[in-house]
Amino acid sequence: MFITSTDHPSSASKCTACRDGHGLNFDFTMAFQPILDLHTGRPYAYEALVRGLQGESAATVLALVNDGNRYQFDQSCRIKAIELASSLGLQDLPDCKLTINFLPNAVYQPAACIQATLKAARQCEFPLERLMFEVTEGEQLDDPAHLVNIFEEYHRHGFTTAIDDFGAGYSGLNLLARFQPHVLKLDMELTRDIDSNVARQAIVAGVVLMAEKLDILIIAEGIETQAECDLLSDLGVRYM
């Protein structure tokens, strides 16, 4: 039981480094955070979150990532998430997904860069349709069209796609107008104390209505109180 756009100029060298396993001089592990379906009481997904080997925060690990190892780190996150989740038995939970964050600026050729992920899934016998890849809206994109290309490639493989931290970043509605993912994850700044904040209630209600029209599933992040949960449920948010 599971408990817890075009080729980049350096794409050839990056792909070689990834294949040979060079460029990452630190190790890390993952914590797995549940996303619950309030209608069934079962987990809809577990999100893989980077942590240090001694429990250090994600920020501590991410501080070690730079332009020289960003590609290798992104690839390592995907592989480690699949391997650890598989070892914990996530694939034995009915229909439960594994959600993995990725760095779009570290993906040079979407079809080539996904190969290590596909290999890890095959070796772990992890169903591809149970993988969800999410990009944080807080990451400034060099080329938004490139992210659309990545998402389209992921759709081709049957992955679920998501925009994380929606409402907190650079692209917002402009990105959503260009590409509609399967999932939007509401940033916790919109959900924190929403039961006592009329402005947040109005904004989230609007996002929920928009998502319904676009056939996009909404997940609310950072829910910590019963009052927050109840209010979001009244607004039509099922997953938290």
GROMACS .gro file of C-alpha atoms in nm:
model
  240
    1MET     CA    1   0.000   0.000   0.000
    2PHE     CA    2   0.125   0.348  -0.086
    3ILE     CA    3   0.159   0.550   0.230
    4THR     CA    4   0.313   0.844   0.252
    5SER     CA    5   0.968   2.492  -3.018
    6THR     CA    6   1.253   2.424  -3.205
    7ASP     CA    7   1.577   2.254  -3.121
    8HIS     CA    8   1.783   2.436  -2.865
    9PRO     CA    9   2.138   2.518  -2.987
   10SER     CA   10   2.288   2.292  -2.722
   11SER     CA   11   2.028   2.016  -2.743
   12ALA     CA   12   2.272   1.757  -2.878
   13SER     CA   13   2.520   1.804  -2.595
   14LYS     CA   14   2.240   1.813  -2.336
   15CYS     CA   15   2.093   1.487  -2.464
   16THR     CA   16   2.436   1.323  -2.451
   17ALA     CA   17   2.488   1.443  -2.095
   18CYS     CA   18   2.150   1.306  -1.993
   19ARG     CA   19   2.215   0.968  -2.152
   20ASP     CA   20   2.558   0.942  -1.991
   21GLY     CA   21   2.432   1.060  -1.651
   22HIS     CA   22   2.674   1.350  -1.619
   23GLY     CA   23   2.624   1.695  -1.470
   24LEU     CA   24   2.438   1.630  -1.143
   25ASN     CA   25   2.673   1.633  -0.846
   26PHE     CA   26   2.414   1.599  -0.568
   27ASP     CA   27   2.148   1.349  -0.471
   28PHE     CA   28   1.794   1.395  -0.344
   29THR     CA   29   1.480   1.202  -0.267
   30MET     CA   30   1.104   1.256  -0.294
   31ALA     CA   31   0.811   1.311  -0.060
   32PHE     CA   32   0.465   1.223  -0.190
   33GLN     CA   33   0.173   1.453  -0.116
   34PRO     CA   34  -0.181   1.323  -0.162
   35ILE     CA   35  -0.445   1.487  -0.378
   36LEU     CA   36  -0.780   1.363  -0.251
   37ASP     CA   37  -1.108   1.311  -0.433
   38LEU     CA   38  -1.367   1.433  -0.184
   39HIS     CA   39  -1.646   1.243  -0.357
   40THR     CA   40  -1.483   0.902  -0.313
   41GLY     CA   41  -1.253   0.968  -0.019
   42ARG     CA   42  -0.967   0.808  -0.216
   43PRO     CA   43  -0.649   0.964  -0.353
   44TYR     CA   44  -0.679   1.097  -0.707
   45ALA     CA   45  -0.300   1.134  -0.725
   46TYR     CA   46   0.021   1.168  -0.529
   47GLU     CA   47   0.252   1.456  -0.617
   48ALA     CA   48   0.627   1.388  -0.610
   49LEU     CA   49   0.807   1.669  -0.427
   50VAL     CA   50   1.187   1.694  -0.408
   51ARG     CA   51   1.349   1.672  -0.066
   52GLY     CA   52   1.705   1.641   0.060
   53LEU     CA   53   1.833   1.305   0.176
   54GLN     CA   54   1.809   1.427   0.537
   55GLY     CA   55   1.464   1.579   0.488
   56GLU     CA   56   1.583   1.918   0.368
   57SER     CA   57   1.321   2.135   0.198
   58ALA     CA   58   1.257   2.156  -0.173
   59ALA     CA   59   1.406   2.506  -0.170
   60THR     CA   60   1.732   2.367  -0.036
   61VAL     CA   61   1.753   2.116  -0.320
   62LEU     CA   62   1.642   2.360  -0.589
   63ALA     CA   63   1.912   2.605  -0.478
   64LEU     CA   64   2.165   2.354  -0.615
   65VAL     CA   65   2.012   2.364  -0.963
   66ASN     CA   66   2.177   2.591  -1.218
   67ASP     CA   67   2.205   2.633  -1.594
   68GLY     CA   68   2.474   2.367  -1.605
   69ASN     CA   69   2.272   2.088  -1.442
   70ARG     CA   70   1.909   2.194  -1.499
   71TYR     CA   71   1.853   1.937  -1.775
   72GLN     CA   72   2.000   1.648  -1.578
   73PHE     CA   73   1.806   1.748  -1.266
   74ASP     CA   74   1.477   1.753  -1.457
   75GLN     CA   75   1.545   1.409  -1.602
   76SER     CA   76   1.655   1.271  -1.263
   77CYS     CA   77   1.336   1.400  -1.098
   78ARG     CA   78   1.117   1.213  -1.346
   79ILE     CA   79   1.306   0.886  -1.311
   80LYS     CA   80   1.337   0.902  -0.932
   81ALA     CA   81   0.968   0.987  -0.890
   82ILE     CA   82   0.861   0.687  -1.097
   83GLU     CA   83   1.105   0.447  -0.929
   84LEU     CA   84   1.021   0.554  -0.573
   85ALA     CA   85   0.645   0.565  -0.631
   86SER     CA   86   0.658   0.222  -0.788
   87SER     CA   87   0.859   0.081  -0.498
   88LEU     CA   88   0.594   0.217  -0.259
   89GLY     CA   89   0.312   0.056  -0.456
   90LEU     CA   90   0.132   0.357  -0.599
   91GLN     CA   91   0.042   0.162  -0.913
   92ASP     CA   92  -0.160  -0.076  -0.692
   93LEU     CA   93  -0.402   0.202  -0.593
   94PRO     CA   94  -0.695   0.197  -0.839
   95ASP     CA   95  -0.670   0.476  -1.098
   96CYS     CA   96  -0.434   0.678  -0.878
   97LYS     CA   97  -0.197   0.904  -1.071
   98LEU     CA   98   0.162   1.006  -1.006
   99THR     CA   99   0.213   1.376  -1.072
  100ILE     CA  100   0.559   1.506  -1.156
  101ASN     CA  101   0.675   1.864  -1.190
  102PHE     CA  102   0.892   1.946  -1.489
  103LEU     CA  103   1.099   2.241  -1.605
  104PRO     CA  104   0.996   2.342  -1.959
  105ASN     CA  105   1.316   2.542  -2.008
  106ALA     CA  106   1.507   2.217  -1.951
  107VAL     CA  107   1.326   2.031  -2.230
  108TYR     CA  108   1.509   2.078  -2.559
  109GLN     CA  109   1.341   1.825  -2.788
  110PRO     CA  110   1.012   1.700  -2.638
  111ALA     CA  111   1.010   1.368  -2.824
  112ALA     CA  112   1.374   1.295  -2.734
  113CYS     CA  113   1.365   1.424  -2.377
  114ILE     CA  114   1.073   1.198  -2.284
  115GLN     CA  115   1.262   0.879  -2.369
  116ALA     CA  116   1.422   0.836  -2.026
  117THR     CA  117   1.078   0.877  -1.866
  118LEU     CA  118   0.927   0.614  -2.094
  119LYS     CA  119   1.214   0.376  -2.019
  120ALA     CA  120   1.174   0.419  -1.642
  121ALA     CA  121   0.799   0.358  -1.667
  122ARG     CA  122   0.854   0.042  -1.869
  123GLN     CA  123   1.116  -0.093  -1.628
  124CYS     CA  124   0.892  -0.022  -1.328
  125GLU     CA  125   0.581  -0.146  -1.511
  126PHE     CA  126   0.415   0.186  -1.431
  127PRO     CA  127   0.117   0.263  -1.662
  128LEU     CA  128   0.180   0.568  -1.880
  129GLU     CA  129  -0.181   0.680  -1.849
  130ARG     CA  130  -0.128   0.715  -1.474
  131LEU     CA  131   0.144   0.980  -1.516
  132MET     CA  132   0.060   1.349  -1.484
  133PHE     CA  133   0.313   1.619  -1.572
  134GLU     CA  134   0.267   1.966  -1.435
  135VAL     CA  135   0.445   2.292  -1.503
  136THR     CA  136   0.436   2.572  -1.251
  137GLU     CA  137   0.288   2.896  -1.373
  138GLY     CA  138   0.558   3.067  -1.168
  139GLU     CA  139   0.838   2.968  -1.406
  140GLN     CA  140   0.913   3.237  -1.660
  141LEU     CA  141   0.907   3.079  -2.004
  142ASP     CA  142   1.164   3.161  -2.268
  143ASP     CA  143   0.920   3.051  -2.538
  144PRO     CA  144   0.554   2.980  -2.451
  145ALA     CA  145   0.508   2.804  -2.787
  146HIS     CA  146   0.772   2.555  -2.675
  147LEU     CA  147   0.563   2.462  -2.370
  148VAL     CA  148   0.264   2.406  -2.597
  149ASN     CA  149   0.479   2.171  -2.807
  150ILE     CA  150   0.582   1.980  -2.492
  151PHE     CA  151   0.221   1.943  -2.375
  152GLU     CA  152   0.112   1.825  -2.719
  153GLU     CA  153   0.384   1.559  -2.717
  154TYR     CA  154   0.275   1.449  -2.369
  155HIS     CA  155  -0.085   1.423  -2.484
  156ARG     CA  156   0.035   1.198  -2.764
  157HIS     CA  157   0.175   0.955  -2.505
  158GLY     CA  158  -0.145   0.959  -2.302
  159PHE     CA  159  -0.007   1.162  -2.010
  160THR     CA  160  -0.227   1.395  -1.809
  161THR     CA  161  -0.107   1.757  -1.824
  162ALA     CA  162  -0.146   2.026  -1.560
  163ILE     CA  163  -0.064   2.388  -1.488
  164ASP     CA  164   0.051   2.421  -1.128
  165ASP     CA  165   0.018   2.729  -0.904
  166PHE     CA  166  -0.245   2.878  -1.134
  167GLY     CA  167  -0.302   3.244  -1.049
  168ALA     CA  168   0.046   3.309  -0.914
  169GLY     CA  169   0.278   3.332  -1.212
  170TYR     CA  170   0.384   3.490  -1.536
  171SER     CA  171   0.157   3.343  -1.799
  172GLY     CA  172  -0.187   3.299  -1.646
  173LEU     CA  173  -0.481   3.333  -1.878
  174ASN     CA  174  -0.261   3.395  -2.182
  175LEU     CA  175  -0.115   3.046  -2.154
  176LEU     CA  176  -0.457   2.895  -2.093
  177ALA     CA  177  -0.590   3.065  -2.407
  178ARG     CA  178  -0.316   2.895  -2.612
  179PHE     CA  179  -0.339   2.551  -2.460
  180GLN     CA  180  -0.592   2.381  -2.237
  181PRO     CA  181  -0.437   2.120  -2.003
  182HIS     CA  182  -0.635   1.845  -1.837
  183VAL     CA  183  -0.585   2.001  -1.492
  184LEU     CA  184  -0.547   2.342  -1.327
  185LYS     CA  185  -0.404   2.351  -0.975
  186LEU     CA  186  -0.514   2.664  -0.789
  187ASP     CA  187  -0.230   2.838  -0.610
  188MET     CA  188  -0.260   2.828  -0.233
  189GLU     CA  189  -0.261   3.208  -0.216
  190LEU     CA  190  -0.609   3.183  -0.370
  191THR     CA  191  -0.728   2.909  -0.136
  192ARG     CA  192  -0.571   3.007   0.197
  193ASP     CA  193  -0.845   3.136   0.432
  194ILE     CA  194  -1.086   3.148   0.138
  195ASP     CA  195  -1.376   3.089   0.376
  196SER     CA  196  -1.327   3.440   0.517
  197ASN     CA  197  -1.216   3.624   0.201
  198VAL     CA  198  -1.490   3.737  -0.039
  199ALA     CA  199  -1.244   3.842  -0.311
  200ARG     CA  200  -1.079   3.498  -0.320
  201GLN     CA  201  -1.420   3.333  -0.327
  202ALA     CA  202  -1.522   3.540  -0.630
  203ILE     CA  203  -1.196   3.470  -0.815
  204VAL     CA  204  -1.207   3.096  -0.752
  205ALA     CA  205  -1.574   3.080  -0.849
  206GLY     CA  206  -1.483   3.245  -1.179
  207VAL     CA  207  -1.196   3.002  -1.242
  208VAL     CA  208  -1.422   2.706  -1.165
  209LEU     CA  209  -1.683   2.830  -1.412
  210MET     CA  210  -1.416   2.884  -1.679
  211ALA     CA  211  -1.271   2.538  -1.618
  212GLU     CA  212  -1.614   2.378  -1.652
  213LYS     CA  213  -1.660   2.541  -1.993
  214LEU     CA  214  -1.314   2.420  -2.104
  215ASP     CA  215  -1.358   2.071  -1.955
  216ILE     CA  216  -1.061   2.117  -1.719
  217LEU     CA  217  -1.038   1.954  -1.377
  218ILE     CA  218  -0.963   2.186  -1.082
  219ILE     CA  219  -0.737   2.092  -0.790
  220ALA     CA  220  -0.710   2.324  -0.489
  221GLU     CA  221  -0.365   2.336  -0.329
  222GLY     CA  222  -0.267   2.384   0.031
  223ILE     CA  223  -0.598   2.303   0.203
  224GLU     CA  224  -0.538   2.291   0.576
  225THR     CA  225  -0.871   2.366   0.748
  226GLN     CA  226  -1.219   2.219   0.737
  227ALA     CA  227  -1.362   2.565   0.665
  228GLU     CA  228  -1.144   2.603   0.356
  229CYS     CA  229  -1.243   2.256   0.241
  230ASP     CA  230  -1.615   2.317   0.293
  231LEU     CA  231  -1.616   2.650   0.110
  232LEU     CA  232  -1.423   2.513  -0.188
  233SER     CA  233  -1.654   2.213  -0.204
  234ASP     CA  234  -1.953   2.450  -0.213
  235LEU     CA  235  -1.786   2.626  -0.508
  236GLY     CA  236  -1.764   2.296  -0.694
  237VAL     CA  237  -1.403   2.197  -0.624
  238ARG     CA  238  -1.383   1.820  -0.586
  239TYR     CA  239  -1.008   1.760  -0.565
  240MET     CA  240  -0.783   1.906  -0.294
   0.00000   0.00000   0.00000
